[in-house]
Coordinates of C-alpha atoms and ligand atoms in Angstrom, one line a residue:
X1 CA -8.3 27.1 14.8
X2 CA -6.4 27.4 11.5
X3 CA -2.9 26.0 11.7
X4 CA -0.2 26.8 9.1
X5 CA 1.2 23.4 8.1
X6 CA 3.8 22.2 5.7
X7 CA 3.8 18.7 4.2
X8 CA 7.2 17.5 2.9
X9 CA 7.1 14.8 0.2
X10 CA 3.9 14.6 -1.9
X11 CA 3.6 10.9 -2.8
X12 CA 0.7 8.6 -1.7
X13 CA 1.0 9.6 1.9
X14 CA 1.9 13.3 1.5
X15 CA -0.5 14.3 -1.2
X16 CA -3.3 12.7 0.8
X17 CA -2.2 14.2 4.1
X18 CA -1.9 17.7 2.5
X19 CA -5.4 17.4 1.1
X20 CA -6.8 16.1 4.4
X21 CA -5.1 19.0 6.3
X22 CA -6.7 21.5 3.8
X23 CA -10.1 19.8 4.1
X24 CA -9.8 20.3 7.9
X25 CA -9.4 24.0 7.2
X26 CA -5.7 24.5 7.6
X27 CA -3.3 26.5 5.4
X28 CA -1.0 24.0 3.7
X29 CA 2.3 24.4 1.9
X30 CA 3.4 21.2 0.2
X31 CA 7.1 20.6 -0.7
X32 CA 8.1 18.1 -3.4
X33 CA 11.5 17.7 -4.9
X34 CA 10.5 15.6 -7.9
X35 CA 10.0 18.3 -10.6
X36 CA 7.8 16.1 -12.8
X37 CA 5.5 15.3 -9.9
X38 CA 5.4 18.9 -8.7
X39 CA 4.5 20.1 -12.2
X40 CA 1.6 17.6 -12.4
X41 CA 0.4 18.5 -8.9
X42 CA 0.6 22.2 -9.7
X43 CA -1.7 21.6 -12.6
X44 CA -4.2 20.1 -10.1
X45 CA -3.7 16.4 -11.0
X46 CA -2.6 13.7 -8.7
X47 CA 0.1 11.5 -10.3
X48 CA -1.5 8.2 -9.1
X49 CA -5.0 6.7 -8.9
X50 CA -6.7 7.3 -5.5
X51 CA -10.6 7.6 -5.5
X52 CA -11.8 11.1 -4.6
X53 CA -8.4 12.5 -4.0
X54 CA -7.8 14.6 -7.1
X55 CA -11.1 16.4 -6.8
X56 CA -10.5 17.4 -3.2
X57 CA -6.8 18.3 -3.9
X58 CA -7.5 20.5 -6.9
X59 CA -10.4 22.2 -5.1
X60 CA -8.0 23.2 -2.3
X61 CA -5.3 24.1 -4.7
X62 CA -7.7 26.5 -6.6
X63 CA -9.0 28.0 -3.4
X64 CA -5.4 28.7 -2.2
X65 CA -5.7 26.4 0.9
X66 CA -2.8 24.3 -0.6
X67 CA 0.3 26.0 -2.1
X68 CA 3.1 24.0 -3.6
X69 CA 6.9 24.5 -3.9
X70 CA 10.2 22.7 -4.2
X71 CA 11.9 25.3 -2.1
X72 CA 12.2 24.6 1.7
X73 CA 12.4 28.4 2.4
X74 CA 8.7 28.7 1.5
X75 CA 7.7 26.6 4.5
X76 CA 9.4 28.9 7.1
X77 CA 6.2 30.5 8.2
X78 CA 4.5 27.2 9.0
X79 CA 4.0 26.2 12.6
X80 CA 3.7 22.4 12.1
X81 CA 5.7 20.4 9.6
X82 CA 4.8 16.9 8.5
X83 CA 7.6 14.7 7.1
X84 CA 6.0 12.3 4.5
X85 CA 8.9 11.2 2.3
X86 CA 9.5 7.6 1.3
X87 CA 11.4 4.9 3.3
X88 CA 11.8 2.2 0.7
X89 CA 13.7 -1.0 1.1
X90 CA 17.4 -0.4 0.8
X91 CA 19.1 -1.8 -2.4
X92 CA 20.7 -5.1 -1.6
X93 CA 19.4 -5.3 2.0
X94 CA 16.2 -5.8 3.9
X95 CA 16.7 -2.6 5.9
X96 CA 14.6 0.5 5.4
X97 CA 16.4 3.3 3.5
X98 CA 16.0 6.3 5.8
X99 CA 18.2 8.6 3.7
X100 CA 15.2 10.6 2.3
X101 CA 13.9 11.2 5.8
X102 CA 17.3 12.4 7.0
X103 CA 17.8 14.7 4.0
X104 CA 14.3 16.2 4.3
X105 CA 14.9 16.7 8.1
X106 CA 18.2 18.4 7.4
X107 CA 16.7 20.7 4.8
X108 CA 13.9 21.6 7.1
X109 CA 16.0 22.2 10.2
X110 CA 17.5 25.6 9.2
X111 CA 14.0 27.0 8.6
X112 CA 12.6 26.1 12.0
X113 CA 11.7 28.5 14.9
X114 CA 12.0 27.3 18.5
X115 CA 8.2 26.9 18.7
X116 CA 7.8 25.1 15.4
X117 CA 6.7 21.4 15.7
X118 CA 8.0 18.7 13.3
X119 CA 5.9 15.5 13.0
X120 CA 7.3 12.5 11.2
X121 CA 4.6 10.5 9.5
X122 CA 6.9 8.2 7.4
X123 CA 7.3 4.6 8.6
X124 CA 10.7 4.4 10.2
X125 CA 12.8 1.9 12.1
X126 CA 12.5 2.3 15.8
X127 CA 15.2 4.8 17.0
X128 CA 15.2 6.9 13.9
X129 CA 13.3 9.9 15.5
X130 CA 15.9 10.2 18.3
X131 CA 18.7 10.4 15.8
X132 CA 16.8 12.9 13.6
X133 CA 16.1 15.1 16.7
X134 CA 19.9 15.4 17.4
X135 CA 20.7 16.1 13.7
X136 CA 18.0 18.7 13.4
X137 CA 18.7 20.4 16.7
X138 CA 22.4 20.7 15.8
X139 CA 21.5 22.5 12.5
X140 CA 18.7 24.6 14.1
X141 CA 20.8 25.7 17.1
X142 CA 18.1 24.8 19.6
X143 CA 16.2 21.7 20.7
X144 CA 13.7 20.9 17.9
X145 CA 10.2 19.9 18.9
X146 CA 10.1 16.6 17.1
X147 CA 7.1 14.1 17.4
X148 CA 6.3 10.9 15.6
X149 CA 2.8 10.6 14.2
X150 CA 2.6 7.3 12.1
X151 CA 0.0 7.0 9.4
X152 CA -2.4 4.1 8.9
X153 CA -4.2 5.1 5.7
X154 CA -4.9 2.4 3.2
X155 CA -4.5 3.0 -0.5
X156 CA -7.9 2.9 -2.2
X157 CA -9.6 4.7 0.7
X158 CA -6.7 7.0 1.6
X159 CA -8.5 10.3 2.0
X160 CA -11.4 8.8 3.9
X161 CA -9.0 7.0 6.2
X162 CA -7.1 10.3 6.8
X163 CA -10.2 12.2 7.6
X164 CA -11.8 9.4 9.7
X165 CA -9.0 7.4 11.1
X166 CA -9.5 4.6 13.7
X167 CA -7.0 6.4 16.0
X168 CA -4.3 9.1 15.9
X169 CA -1.0 8.0 17.5
X170 CA 1.5 10.6 18.6
X171 CA 4.9 10.0 20.2
X172 CA 6.4 13.1 21.6
X173 CA 9.1 14.4 23.9
X174 CA 7.2 17.4 25.1
X175 CA 3.6 18.8 25.8
X176 CA 4.0 21.6 23.3
X177 CA 4.3 19.2 20.3
X178 CA 1.3 17.2 21.6
X179 CA -0.7 20.4 21.9
X180 CA 0.0 21.7 18.4
X181 CA -0.8 18.3 16.9
X182 CA -4.0 18.2 18.9
X183 CA -5.0 21.6 17.5
X184 CA -4.3 20.4 14.0
X185 CA -6.4 17.3 14.4
X186 CA -9.1 18.9 16.5
X187 CA -11.9 18.6 13.8
X188 CA -11.2 14.8 13.7
X189 CA -10.9 14.5 17.5
X190 CA -14.2 16.3 18.0
X191 CA -15.9 13.2 16.5
X192 CA -14.5 11.1 19.3
X193 CA -11.5 9.6 17.5
X194 CA -9.0 8.2 20.1
X195 CA -5.8 10.3 20.4
X196 CA -3.1 8.2 21.8
X197 CA -0.1 10.0 23.3
X198 CA 2.9 7.6 23.6
X199 CA 6.6 7.7 24.1
X200 CA 8.5 8.1 20.7
X201 CA 9.9 4.6 20.3
X202 CA 6.5 3.1 21.0
X203 CA 4.9 5.4 18.4
X204 CA 7.5 4.4 15.8
X205 CA 6.9 0.7 16.6
X206 CA 3.1 0.9 16.5
X207 CA 3.2 1.2 12.7
X208 CA 5.6 -1.6 12.0
X209 CA 4.0 -3.8 14.6
X210 CA 0.6 -3.2 13.0
X211 CA 1.9 -4.1 9.6
X212 CA 3.7 -7.1 10.9
X213 CA 0.5 -8.4 12.4
X214 CA -1.5 -7.8 9.3
X215 CA 1.1 -9.5 7.1
X216 CA 1.2 -12.4 9.5
X217 CA -2.6 -12.8 9.4
X218 CA -2.5 -13.0 5.6
X219 CA 0.4 -15.4 5.5
X220 CA -1.3 -17.6 8.2
X221 CA -4.3 -18.2 6.0
X222 CA -2.1 -18.7 3.0
X223 CA -0.1 -21.3 5.0
X224 CA -3.4 -23.0 5.7
X225 CA -4.0 -22.8 1.9
X226 CA -0.8 -24.8 1.3
X227 CA -2.0 -27.5 3.6
X228 CA -5.5 -27.4 2.1
X229 CA -4.2 -27.9 -1.4
X230 CA -2.6 -31.2 -0.6
X231 CA -5.3 -32.5 1.8
X232 CA -8.5 -31.9 -0.2
X233 CA -9.6 -29.2 2.2
X234 CA -10.9 -25.8 1.3
X235 CA -9.1 -22.8 2.7
X236 CA -11.9 -20.3 1.9
X237 CA -14.4 -22.3 3.9
X238 CA -11.8 -22.8 6.6
X239 CA -11.1 -19.0 6.8
X240 CA -14.9 -18.4 7.0
X241 CA -15.3 -21.0 9.8
X242 CA -12.4 -19.7 12.0
X243 CA -13.3 -16.1 11.3
X244 CA -16.6 -16.5 13.3
X245 CA -14.5 -16.6 16.4
X246 CA -14.3 -13.0 17.4
X247 CA -10.8 -13.4 18.8
X248 CA -9.7 -14.3 15.3
X249 CA -12.1 -12.2 13.1
X250 CA -12.6 -12.6 9.4
X251 CA -10.9 -9.5 8.1
X252 CA -7.6 -9.9 6.3
X253 CA -8.2 -13.6 6.2
X254 CA -8.7 -14.1 2.5
X255 CA -6.5 -16.7 0.9
X256 CA -4.9 -15.8 -2.5
X257 CA -1.7 -14.6 -4.1
X258 CA -0.8 -12.6 -1.0
X259 CA 0.2 -9.1 0.0
X260 CA 2.3 -6.6 -1.9
X261 CA 2.4 -2.8 -2.2
X262 CA 4.7 -0.1 -0.9
X263 CA 4.2 -1.0 2.8
X264 CA 3.7 -4.5 4.1
X265 CA 6.6 -6.3 2.3
X266 CA 9.3 -3.6 3.0
X267 CA 8.0 -2.9 6.5
X268 CA 8.3 -6.5 7.7
X269 CA 11.8 -6.8 6.1
X270 CA 12.8 -3.4 7.6
X271 CA 11.5 -4.6 11.0
X272 CA 13.6 -7.8 10.9
X273 CA 16.7 -5.8 9.9
X274 CA 16.2 -3.3 12.7
X275 CA 15.5 -6.0 15.3
X276 CA 18.7 -7.8 14.2
X277 CA 20.7 -4.5 14.7
X278 CA 19.2 -4.2 18.2
X279 CA 20.3 -7.8 19.0
X280 CA 16.7 -9.2 19.1
X281 CA 16.5 -10.6 15.6
X282 CA 15.1 -13.9 16.9
X283 CA 12.1 -12.1 18.4
X284 CA 10.8 -11.4 14.9
X285 CA 12.4 -14.3 13.0
X286 CA 8.9 -15.6 12.3
X287 CA 8.5 -12.7 9.8
X288 CA 11.0 -14.5 7.6
X289 CA 8.4 -17.3 7.3
X290 CA 5.6 -14.7 6.8
X291 CA 7.5 -13.2 3.9
X292 CA 8.4 -16.7 2.5
X293 CA 4.8 -18.0 2.6
X294 CA 3.7 -14.8 0.9
X295 CA 6.3 -15.2 -2.0
X296 CA 5.5 -19.0 -2.3
X297 CA 2.0 -18.1 -3.4
X298 CA 3.4 -16.4 -6.4
X299 CA 5.5 -19.5 -7.2
X300 CA 2.3 -21.6 -6.9
X301 CA 0.5 -19.6 -9.6
X302 CA 3.5 -20.0 -12.0
X303 CA 3.5 -23.7 -11.2
X304 CA -0.2 -24.0 -11.9
X305 CA 0.1 -22.1 -15.1
X306 CA 2.8 -24.6 -16.2
X307 CA 0.6 -27.5 -15.2
X308 CA -2.2 -26.2 -17.3
X309 CA -0.3 -25.1 -20.3
X310 CA 2.7 -27.4 -20.4
X311 CA 5.5 -25.4 -21.9
X312 CA 4.7 -21.7 -21.5
X313 CA 6.5 -20.8 -24.7
X314 CA 4.2 -18.6 -26.9
X315 CA 1.2 -19.4 -24.8
X316 CA -1.3 -16.6 -24.5
X317 CA -2.0 -15.6 -20.9
X318 CA -4.3 -12.8 -19.8
X319 CA -3.7 -11.2 -16.4
X320 CA -6.8 -9.5 -15.0
X321 CA -5.6 -6.8 -12.6
X322 CA -2.0 -5.8 -12.1
X323 CA -2.0 -3.3 -9.1
X324 CA -1.3 -4.8 -5.7
X325 CA -4.9 -4.1 -4.7
X326 CA -8.1 -2.7 -6.3
X327 CA -8.8 1.0 -6.4
X328 CA -5.1 1.7 -6.7
X329 CA -2.6 1.8 -9.5
X330 CA 0.3 1.1 -7.2
X331 CA 2.5 -1.5 -8.7
X332 CA 5.2 -1.6 -6.0
X333 CA 5.8 -5.2 -5.1
X334 CA 2.6 -6.3 -6.8
X335 CA 2.1 -10.1 -6.8
X336 CA 0.2 -9.9 -10.1
X337 CA 3.1 -8.0 -11.7
X338 CA 5.7 -10.4 -10.5
X339 CA 3.7 -13.4 -11.7
X340 CA 3.2 -11.7 -15.1
X341 CA 6.9 -11.0 -15.4
X342 CA 7.8 -14.6 -14.5
X343 CA 5.4 -16.0 -17.0
X344 CA 6.7 -13.7 -19.7
X345 CA 10.2 -14.6 -18.9
X346 CA 9.3 -18.3 -19.3
X347 CA 8.1 -17.5 -22.8
X348 CA 4.4 -16.7 -22.4
X349 CA 2.7 -13.9 -24.2
X350 CA 1.2 -12.0 -21.4
X351 CA -1.6 -9.4 -21.9
X352 CA -2.5 -7.3 -18.9
X353 CA -5.9 -5.7 -18.3
X354 CA -6.5 -3.3 -15.4
X355 CA -9.1 -0.6 -15.0
X356 CA -6.6 2.1 -14.0
X357 CA -3.0 0.8 -13.9
X358 CA -2.0 0.4 -17.6
X359 CA -0.2 3.8 -17.7
X360 CA 1.7 3.0 -14.5
X361 CA 2.5 -0.4 -16.1
X362 CA 3.8 1.2 -19.3
X363 CA 6.2 3.2 -17.2
X364 CA 7.3 0.3 -14.9
X365 CA 7.5 -2.6 -17.4
X366 CA 6.7 -1.7 -21.0
X367 CA 7.6 -5.2 -22.1
X368 CA 4.3 -6.7 -20.9
X369 CA 1.3 -6.5 -23.3
X370 CA -1.5 -4.1 -22.3
X371 CA -5.1 -4.0 -23.3
X372 CA -7.7 -1.5 -21.9
X373 CA -10.8 -3.4 -23.1
X374 CA -11.6 -6.5 -21.1
X375 CA -13.1 -8.2 -24.1
X376 CA -10.0 -7.7 -26.2
X377 CA -7.7 -8.6 -23.4
X378 CA -9.2 -12.1 -23.0
X379 CA -9.6 -12.8 -26.8
X380 CA -7.8 -16.0 -27.7
X381 CA -6.3 -16.4 -24.2
X382 CA -5.3 -19.9 -23.3
X383 CA -5.2 -19.1 -19.6
X384 CA -6.8 -16.3 -17.6
X385 CA -5.5 -15.3 -14.2
X386 CA -7.3 -13.1 -11.8
X387 CA -4.5 -11.1 -10.1
X388 CA -6.4 -8.2 -8.4
X389 CA -9.9 -8.4 -7.1
X390 CA -11.4 -5.4 -9.0
X391 CA -15.2 -5.4 -8.7
X392 CA -15.4 -5.5 -12.5
X393 CA -13.9 -9.0 -12.6
X394 CA -16.1 -10.3 -9.9
X395 CA -19.1 -9.1 -11.9
X396 CA -17.8 -10.1 -15.4
X397 CA -20.0 -12.4 -17.4
X398 CA -18.3 -15.8 -17.7
X399 CA -20.5 -16.8 -20.7
X400 CA -19.3 -13.8 -22.7
X401 CA -15.7 -14.1 -21.7
X402 CA -15.9 -17.9 -22.4
X403 CA -17.0 -17.2 -25.9
X404 CA -13.8 -15.2 -26.6
X405 CA -11.0 -17.2 -25.1
X406 CA -9.2 -20.1 -26.8
X407 CA -9.3 -22.2 -23.6
X408 CA -11.7 -21.7 -20.7
X409 CA -9.3 -22.0 -17.8
X410 CA -9.1 -19.4 -15.1
X411 CA -6.9 -19.3 -12.0
X412 CA -8.7 -17.2 -9.4
X413 CA -5.7 -15.7 -7.5
X414 CA -8.0 -13.8 -5.1
X415 CA -10.8 -16.3 -4.5
X416 CA -13.5 -13.8 -5.5
X417 CA -15.2 -15.5 -8.5
X418 CA -18.5 -17.3 -8.2
X419 CA -17.1 -20.8 -9.0
X420 CA -20.5 -22.4 -9.7
X421 CA -21.4 -19.7 -12.2
X422 CA -18.1 -19.9 -14.0
X423 CA -18.2 -23.7 -14.1
X424 CA -21.8 -23.6 -15.5
X425 CA -20.4 -21.4 -18.3
X426 CA -17.9 -24.2 -19.1
X427 CA -14.8 -22.8 -17.3
X428 CA -12.3 -24.9 -15.5
X429 CA -11.8 -22.9 -12.3
X430 CA -8.5 -23.3 -10.3
X431 CA -8.5 -21.4 -7.1
X432 CA -5.6 -21.0 -4.6
X433 CA -6.2 -23.0 -1.4
X434 CA -9.1 -25.0 -2.8
X435 CA -9.5 -28.4 -4.4
X436 CA -12.3 -27.6 -6.9
X437 CA -13.8 -30.5 -8.8
X438 CA -14.1 -29.5 -12.4
X439 CA -16.1 -31.5 -14.9
Ligands
NAD501 N1 1.5 4.5 0.7 C1 0.8 4.2 1.8 O1 -0.3 3.6 1.7 C2 1.4 4.5 3.1 C3 0.6 4.3 4.3 C4 1.1 4.6 5.5 C5 2.5 5.0 5.6 N2 3.2 5.1 4.5 C6 4.6 5.5 4.7 O2 4.7 6.9 4.2 C7 6.0 7.1 3.6 C8 5.8 7.6 2.2 O3 5.2 6.6 1.5 P1 4.6 6.9 0.0 O4 3.9 5.7 -0.4 O5 3.9 8.2 0.1 O6 5.9 7.1 -0.8 P2 6.1 7.8 -2.2 O7 7.4 7.4 -2.8 O8 4.8 7.8 -3.0 O9 6.3 9.4 -1.8 C9 7.4 10.0 -1.3 C10 7.6 11.4 -1.9 O10 8.6 12.1 -1.2 C11 9.3 12.9 -2.1 N3 10.6 13.2 -1.5 C12 11.7 12.5 -1.3 N4 12.6 13.2 -0.7 C13 12.1 14.5 -0.5 C14 12.6 15.6 0.1 N5 13.9 15.7 0.6 N6 11.9 16.7 0.1 C15 10.6 16.7 -0.5 N7 10.1 15.6 -1.0 C16 10.8 14.5 -1.0 C17 9.4 11.9 -3.3 O11 9.8 12.6 -4.5 C18 8.0 11.3 -3.3 O12 7.1 12.1 -4.1 C19 6.7 5.8 3.7 O13 7.5 5.8 4.9 C20 5.6 4.7 3.8 O14 6.0 3.6 4.5 C21 2.7 4.9 3.3

């Protein structure tokens, strides 16, 4: 059954969700208040890099399955509204800034009918939905059907994750909301995808709890890396060995420069801030260590660069990869970006190579050098750092790159290089969490 849906906020989450809804056969109206973004989207292009998304989005735009507007009045005929606006970290605080969600909800409220359903997809502090429900109901003049439907997509595989999720989680106050969401997701549920109906606070918590767990797993292995570095042990081999235990598992257990992006860092900080407000700050105090371990990995790379180069002044450093993960150009809280900026601040001449993120970098920090050709990027480098595990770097020819650099030293910040092959080509390989013997 075709459902008329609106998607409010067309960033990473909303543009993907609008496309997924259209792919499922629904009629979609997308609302975006950033006029530059809306103009780009209206021309059929996605303002960020996400494999496969632009083709699917523009196809649905051309066929009329997706319509776009900045005017909330144009969503009045929709039966189901998804709130997908941002919840960044608040300036000067760890807490999540929910002001975008509040203002989107307020703008939406006056266009609702008593049978309309609103589903929040943004990641919010537990308790936000209950507050929004009161605010919206007061404006609408009736009790709004609000549900929370957190999103688990991963950038890089966002559309695929939206169309084939591990599970769909819905927190709702009434059956009507659950029924409408079930109808919208029916084509996915027909494949046997679990549909979990929970109370609203649990649904809100599922998302932050999942991200807190994932962040903890990464910081756990990076804490082991710190120990390995001073004891002669090898954290890569250690991760592999403990990962065989199926209670532990080997996913998200790769030691390196740690996590970043628009979700994990701000979500664990927002979680700590909310727990503190609720009087249970000590319950998630460990997340402070998770955050600190993660940030210490960035310090470690800067320290290693200084050890290798002595003073950083005017030293030529090449950063391979600047996005927080491969297959994305998202630079939000990217470890490679922070390391590059710190090296540049200490006097190094940093040249960044990245298969897709140089345009985003030019906007975010035009002061860093950018080079689109890998061969040119490493030419005359005195230190190469692998910051994002793009396939292209894993497959790069160390002989060829070695013939171009001034000094064959590489810091593998993601533990993806074939160490023996690079060493055979004459490189000194320094890897996080490993004590590698170099000739
Ligand atoms: N990016 C991800 O991988 C991901 C995954 C799961 C959940 N989330 C969550 O989804 C939410 C959105 O994240 P994002 O990465 O898409 O952020 P984003 O900043 O890329 O997108 C948010 C969009 O909302 C728009 N917006 C803000 N206020 C608006 C309003 N009142 N009306 C209409 N549009 C408005 C902004 O202009 C922007 O385009 C966050 O809560 C995030 O934690 C993100």
